[in-house]
Amino acid sequence: DQQVKQNSPSLSVQEGRISILNCDYTNSMFDYFLWYKKYPAEGPTFLISISSIKDKNEDGRFTVFLNKSAKHLSLHIVPSQPGDSAVYFCAASGLTQGGSEKLVFGKGTKLTVNP
Amino acid sequence: NAGVTQTPKFRILKIGQSMTLQCTQDMNHNYMYWYRQDPGMGLKLIYYSVGAGITDKGEVPNGYNVSRSTTEDFPLRLELAAPSQTSVYFCASRPGTVTNTEAFFGQGTRLTVV
């Protein structure tokens, strides 16, 4: 049962254009959402996050949008740069019934930005 | 500040052997996690801990054990290695005292079971 879904395994865009990565979640207990970036042979690194009380968070070229009713979030990268080429993971966090906090990841989307 | 440190970086095990993947963090984080990443797949949660002495199962705990005797260390134990455990393992930590925070990851341990 996949609680966080990234349905596009890969995405290719031209340098300077917008990259849009999508993520869907199924569990209403999630109240905090994160995007991580991962280069080969490295651990994931935090990129940007959004709380469920917001619908948008922006940090430089990166913007995350959250649609709670649709249980959907997206990451926009504008303008895309070749250095953005990496695997992007969507993650969701929330309290379990036992009161501890799980952090669940999607399968990732491999972004390739072509010069 | 070293962050989250995992050792070893690489390991080859024979079927049936055992080993411990080490993870230590120096940020005084309460929450620690172990994930595995198989080729073309996402990060699957193996075990997690919300503090010293407390651990809980994630999505794929079978074949693994953990312990959390200190805040800093969260080792992952494989008792009888199987080819299905060939993967890249990531340890992560998170403050836990404030809910909306990011997790910090180690560099990963690439394990091959032959």
mmCIF file of C-alpha atoms in Angstrom:
data_model
loop_
_atom_site.group_PDB
_atom_site.id
_atom_site.type_symbol
_atom_site.label_atom_id
_atom_site.label_comp_id
_atom_site.label_asym_id
_atom_site.label_seq_id
_atom_site.Cartn_x
_atom_site.Cartn_y
_atom_site.Cartn_z
ATOM 1 C CA ASP A 1 0.000 0.000 0.000
ATOM 2 C CA GLN A 2 1.856 3.013 -1.305
ATOM 3 C CA GLN A 3 0.968 6.039 0.768
ATOM 4 C CA VAL A 4 3.059 8.497 -1.233
ATOM 5 C CA LYS A 5 3.013 8.176 -5.000
ATOM 6 C CA GLN A 6 5.174 9.742 -7.661
ATOM 7 C CA ASN A 7 3.703 8.401 -10.860
ATOM 8 C CA SER A 8 6.311 9.786 -13.249
ATOM 9 C CA PRO A 9 9.590 7.856 -12.994
ATOM 10 C CA SER A 10 11.357 10.377 -15.197
ATOM 11 C CA LEU A 11 11.064 13.869 -16.623
ATOM 12 C CA SER A 12 13.178 15.630 -19.213
ATOM 13 C CA VAL A 13 13.142 19.406 -19.750
ATOM 14 C CA GLN A 14 15.193 22.006 -21.541
ATOM 15 C CA GLU A 15 17.426 24.372 -19.620
ATOM 16 C CA GLY A 16 15.593 27.574 -18.750
ATOM 17 C CA ARG A 17 12.125 25.993 -18.899
ATOM 18 C CA ILE A 18 9.904 25.004 -15.995
ATOM 19 C CA SER A 19 10.130 21.573 -14.379
ATOM 20 C CA ILE A 20 6.996 20.321 -12.644
ATOM 21 C CA LEU A 21 7.224 17.233 -10.455
ATOM 22 C CA ASN A 22 4.052 15.746 -9.027
ATOM 23 C CA CYS A 23 3.222 13.760 -5.922
ATOM 24 C CA ASP A 24 0.015 12.261 -4.525
ATOM 25 C CA TYR A 25 -0.656 10.930 -1.056
ATOM 26 C CA THR A 26 -3.409 8.789 0.378
ATOM 27 C CA ASN A 27 -3.230 9.199 4.143
ATOM 28 C CA SER A 28 -5.049 12.148 5.703
ATOM 29 C CA MET A 29 -2.815 11.984 8.791
ATOM 30 C CA PHE A 30 0.057 13.551 6.841
ATOM 31 C CA ASP A 31 0.472 17.197 7.773
ATOM 32 C CA TYR A 32 3.939 18.073 6.560
ATOM 33 C CA PHE A 33 5.415 17.467 3.132
ATOM 34 C CA LEU A 34 8.992 17.601 1.949
ATOM 35 C CA TRP A 35 10.976 17.350 -1.250
ATOM 36 C CA TYR A 36 14.416 15.828 -1.312
ATOM 37 C CA LYS A 37 17.008 15.828 -4.050
ATOM 38 C CA LYS A 38 19.393 12.942 -4.551
ATOM 39 C CA TYR A 39 22.527 12.693 -6.660
ATOM 40 C CA PRO A 40 24.059 9.271 -7.458
ATOM 41 C CA ALA A 41 26.156 7.785 -4.658
ATOM 42 C CA GLU A 42 24.999 10.435 -2.186
ATOM 43 C CA GLY A 43 22.342 10.580 0.488
ATOM 44 C CA PRO A 44 19.139 12.566 -0.128
ATOM 45 C CA THR A 45 19.349 16.247 0.746
ATOM 46 C CA PHE A 46 16.449 18.396 1.852
ATOM 47 C CA LEU A 47 15.163 20.866 -0.716
ATOM 48 C CA ILE A 48 11.906 22.471 0.384
ATOM 49 C CA SER A 49 8.881 21.702 2.536
ATOM 50 C CA ILE A 50 5.316 22.781 3.151
ATOM 51 C CA SER A 51 2.963 22.510 6.080
ATOM 52 C CA SER A 52 -0.621 21.383 5.556
ATOM 53 C CA ILE A 53 -1.856 24.777 6.737
ATOM 54 C CA LYS A 54 -0.318 26.412 3.672
ATOM 55 C CA ASP A 55 -0.917 25.961 -0.036
ATOM 56 C CA LYS A 56 2.343 27.392 -1.333
ATOM 57 C CA ASN A 57 5.933 27.770 -0.230
ATOM 58 C CA GLU A 58 8.643 29.395 -2.273
ATOM 59 C CA ASP A 59 12.419 29.331 -1.982
ATOM 60 C CA GLY A 60 14.308 30.907 -4.830
ATOM 61 C CA ARG A 61 13.739 28.889 -7.995
ATOM 62 C CA PHE A 62 11.784 26.227 -6.112
ATOM 63 C CA THR A 63 8.089 26.422 -5.269
ATOM 64 C CA VAL A 64 5.950 23.728 -3.718
ATOM 65 C CA PHE A 65 2.172 23.777 -4.085
ATOM 66 C CA LEU A 66 -0.190 21.776 -1.904
ATOM 67 C CA ASN A 67 -3.795 20.892 -2.724
ATOM 68 C CA LYS A 68 -5.140 19.225 0.415
ATOM 69 C CA SER A 69 -8.534 18.379 -0.975
ATOM 70 C CA ALA A 70 -6.945 16.515 -3.863
ATOM 71 C CA LYS A 71 -4.132 15.123 -1.685
ATOM 72 C CA HIS A 72 -1.687 16.377 -4.263
ATOM 73 C CA LEU A 73 1.493 18.405 -4.195
ATOM 74 C CA SER A 74 3.865 19.584 -6.858
ATOM 75 C CA LEU A 75 7.354 21.010 -7.051
ATOM 76 C CA HIS A 76 8.052 23.719 -9.620
ATOM 77 C CA ILE A 77 11.592 24.591 -10.633
ATOM 78 C CA VAL A 78 11.946 27.796 -12.619
ATOM 79 C CA PRO A 79 14.190 28.232 -14.485
ATOM 80 C CA SER A 80 15.561 24.708 -14.693
ATOM 81 C CA GLN A 81 19.328 24.327 -14.782
ATOM 82 C CA PRO A 82 21.509 21.349 -15.778
ATOM 83 C CA GLY A 83 22.703 21.117 -12.155
ATOM 84 C CA ASP A 84 19.119 20.350 -11.150
ATOM 85 C CA SER A 85 19.417 16.956 -12.840
ATOM 86 C CA ALA A 86 18.879 14.462 -10.027
ATOM 87 C CA VAL A 87 16.266 12.173 -8.531
ATOM 88 C CA TYR A 88 13.599 14.050 -6.592
ATOM 89 C CA PHE A 89 11.754 12.363 -3.767
ATOM 90 C CA CYS A 90 8.492 13.508 -2.302
ATOM 91 C CA ALA A 91 8.005 12.691 1.394
ATOM 92 C CA ALA A 92 5.136 13.020 3.830
ATOM 93 C CA SER A 93 5.165 13.184 7.592
ATOM 94 C CA GLY A 94 2.502 12.782 10.238
ATOM 95 C CA LEU A 95 1.707 11.307 13.607
ATOM 96 C CA THR A 96 0.808 7.637 13.751
ATOM 97 C CA GLN A 97 -1.913 6.308 16.009
ATOM 98 C CA GLY A 98 0.786 5.504 18.537
ATOM 99 C CA GLY A 99 1.879 9.155 18.625
ATOM 100 C CA SER A 100 5.238 8.784 16.872
ATOM 101 C CA GLU A 101 6.102 10.424 13.623
ATOM 102 C CA LYS A 102 6.620 8.500 10.416
ATOM 103 C CA LEU A 103 8.351 9.884 7.359
ATOM 104 C CA VAL A 104 7.207 8.127 4.176
ATOM 105 C CA PHE A 105 8.820 8.569 0.759
ATOM 106 C CA GLY A 106 7.651 8.157 -2.801
ATOM 107 C CA LYS A 107 9.578 6.246 -5.464
ATOM 108 C CA GLY A 108 11.213 9.340 -6.883
ATOM 109 C CA THR A 109 11.265 11.123 -10.236
ATOM 110 C CA LYS A 110 14.484 11.359 -12.192
ATOM 111 C CA LEU A 111 14.782 14.853 -13.632
ATOM 112 C CA THR A 112 17.100 15.510 -16.546
ATOM 113 C CA VAL A 113 17.687 19.101 -17.588
ATOM 114 C CA ASN A 114 19.186 19.306 -21.055
ATOM 115 C CA PRO A 115 21.523 22.199 -21.923
ATOM 116 C CA ASN B 1 29.490 19.174 12.730
ATOM 117 C CA ALA B 2 29.543 15.721 11.093
ATOM 118 C CA GLY B 3 25.744 15.252 10.883
ATOM 119 C CA VAL B 4 24.741 11.655 10.169
ATOM 120 C CA THR B 5 27.590 9.207 9.635
ATOM 121 C CA GLN B 6 27.165 5.716 8.235
ATOM 122 C CA THR B 7 29.752 2.954 8.123
ATOM 123 C CA PRO B 8 30.779 1.071 6.111
ATOM 124 C CA LYS B 9 30.203 2.731 2.740
ATOM 125 C CA PHE B 10 30.372 -0.559 0.859
ATOM 126 C CA ARG B 11 30.148 -4.201 1.866
ATOM 127 C CA ILE B 12 29.854 -7.561 0.159
ATOM 128 C CA LEU B 13 28.346 -10.357 2.218
ATOM 129 C CA LYS B 14 27.882 -14.025 1.526
ATOM 130 C CA ILE B 15 24.445 -15.564 1.945
ATOM 131 C CA GLY B 16 23.867 -16.444 5.570
ATOM 132 C CA GLN B 17 26.487 -14.088 6.977
ATOM 133 C CA SER B 18 25.566 -11.388 9.460
ATOM 134 C CA MET B 19 26.646 -7.792 9.822
ATOM 135 C CA THR B 20 25.784 -4.528 11.506
ATOM 136 C CA LEU B 21 25.385 -1.273 9.649
ATOM 137 C CA GLN B 22 26.438 1.571 11.883
ATOM 138 C CA CYS B 23 24.725 4.943 12.080
ATOM 139 C CA THR B 24 25.600 7.790 14.397
ATOM 140 C CA GLN B 25 24.451 11.391 14.554
ATOM 141 C CA ASP B 26 25.876 14.294 16.542
ATOM 142 C CA MET B 27 22.878 16.640 16.366
ATOM 143 C CA ASN B 28 21.124 15.295 19.462
ATOM 144 C CA HIS B 29 18.130 14.279 17.371
ATOM 145 C CA ASN B 30 15.475 12.119 18.967
ATOM 146 C CA TYR B 31 14.151 10.482 15.821
ATOM 147 C CA MET B 32 16.229 8.143 13.707
ATOM 148 C CA TYR B 33 15.249 6.079 10.672
ATOM 149 C CA TRP B 34 16.619 3.305 8.499
ATOM 150 C CA TYR B 35 15.597 3.147 4.856
ATOM 151 C CA ARG B 36 16.577 0.929 1.973
ATOM 152 C CA GLN B 37 16.576 1.949 -1.644
ATOM 153 C CA ASP B 38 16.386 -0.735 -4.300
ATOM 154 C CA PRO B 39 17.225 0.074 -7.954
ATOM 155 C CA GLY B 40 14.446 2.137 -9.512
ATOM 156 C CA MET B 41 12.525 2.190 -6.271
ATOM 157 C CA GLY B 42 11.935 4.735 -3.591
ATOM 158 C CA LEU B 43 13.031 4.755 0.008
ATOM 159 C CA LYS B 44 11.332 2.085 2.061
ATOM 160 C CA LEU B 45 11.265 2.451 5.827
ATOM 161 C CA ILE B 46 12.785 -0.516 7.655
ATOM 162 C CA TYR B 47 12.773 0.594 11.294
ATOM 163 C CA TYR B 48 12.606 3.841 13.172
ATOM 164 C CA SER B 49 13.192 5.098 16.669
ATOM 165 C CA VAL B 50 11.685 8.044 18.528
ATOM 166 C CA GLY B 51 14.283 8.039 21.273
ATOM 167 C CA ALA B 52 16.766 5.945 23.206
ATOM 168 C CA GLY B 53 15.239 2.599 24.131
ATOM 169 C CA ILE B 54 12.276 2.924 21.745
ATOM 170 C CA THR B 55 12.110 1.342 18.299
ATOM 171 C CA ASP B 56 9.310 0.438 15.924
ATOM 172 C CA LYS B 57 8.863 -1.402 12.658
ATOM 173 C CA GLY B 58 8.477 0.332 9.336
ATOM 174 C CA GLU B 59 7.235 -1.076 6.045
ATOM 175 C CA VAL B 60 9.899 -3.751 5.458
ATOM 176 C CA PRO B 61 11.340 -4.914 8.819
ATOM 177 C CA ASN B 62 11.703 -8.632 8.078
ATOM 178 C CA GLY B 63 15.286 -9.853 8.208
ATOM 179 C CA TYR B 64 16.502 -6.875 10.227
ATOM 180 C CA ASN B 65 16.875 -5.839 13.833
ATOM 181 C CA VAL B 66 17.703 -2.546 15.466
ATOM 182 C CA SER B 67 18.584 -1.188 18.855
ATOM 183 C CA ARG B 68 18.792 2.321 20.273
ATOM 184 C CA SER B 69 20.783 2.320 23.484
ATOM 185 C CA THR B 70 21.941 5.930 23.084
ATOM 186 C CA THR B 71 20.553 9.038 21.404
ATOM 187 C CA GLU B 72 23.514 9.119 19.011
ATOM 188 C CA ASP B 73 23.593 5.551 17.678
ATOM 189 C CA PHE B 74 21.071 3.486 15.753
ATOM 190 C CA PRO B 75 22.700 0.308 14.359
ATOM 191 C CA LEU B 76 20.897 -1.961 11.899
ATOM 192 C CA ARG B 77 21.583 -5.686 12.200
ATOM 193 C CA LEU B 78 21.258 -8.302 9.447
ATOM 194 C CA GLU B 79 21.374 -11.753 11.007
ATOM 195 C CA LEU B 80 21.169 -14.079 7.993
ATOM 196 C CA ALA B 81 21.935 -12.137 4.854
ATOM 197 C CA ALA B 82 19.884 -12.973 1.764
ATOM 198 C CA PRO B 83 20.237 -11.777 -1.854
ATOM 199 C CA SER B 84 16.959 -9.869 -1.436
ATOM 200 C CA GLN B 85 18.761 -7.613 1.036
ATOM 201 C CA THR B 86 21.098 -6.319 -1.651
ATOM 202 C CA SER B 87 20.333 -2.610 -1.561
ATOM 203 C CA VAL B 88 21.568 0.812 -0.572
ATOM 204 C CA TYR B 89 20.793 1.592 3.046
ATOM 205 C CA PHE B 90 20.277 5.104 4.342
ATOM 206 C CA CYS B 91 20.111 6.252 7.906
ATOM 207 C CA ALA B 92 18.406 9.540 8.765
ATOM 208 C CA SER B 93 17.750 11.618 11.852
ATOM 209 C CA ARG B 94 15.298 14.313 12.779
ATOM 210 C CA PRO B 95 14.871 16.478 15.902
ATOM 211 C CA GLY B 96 11.479 15.012 16.815
ATOM 212 C CA THR B 97 10.742 17.664 19.389
ATOM 213 C CA VAL B 98 9.188 19.876 16.739
ATOM 214 C CA THR B 99 6.974 18.071 14.248
ATOM 215 C CA ASN B 100 7.637 20.118 11.153
ATOM 216 C CA THR B 101 11.285 19.565 10.480
ATOM 217 C CA GLU B 102 13.343 17.924 7.812
ATOM 218 C CA ALA B 103 15.323 14.732 8.222
ATOM 219 C CA PHE B 104 19.062 14.629 7.619
ATOM 220 C CA PHE B 105 20.522 11.664 5.779
ATOM 221 C CA GLY B 106 23.808 9.835 5.845
ATOM 222 C CA GLN B 107 25.747 9.031 2.687
ATOM 223 C CA GLY B 108 24.454 5.487 2.498
ATOM 224 C CA THR B 109 25.836 1.952 2.723
ATOM 225 C CA ARG B 110 25.836 -0.108 -0.457
ATOM 226 C CA LEU B 111 25.372 -3.757 0.473
ATOM 227 C CA THR B 112 25.657 -6.681 -1.922
ATOM 228 C CA VAL B 113 24.716 -10.196 -0.825
ATOM 229 C CA VAL B 114 26.107 -12.964 -3.024
#
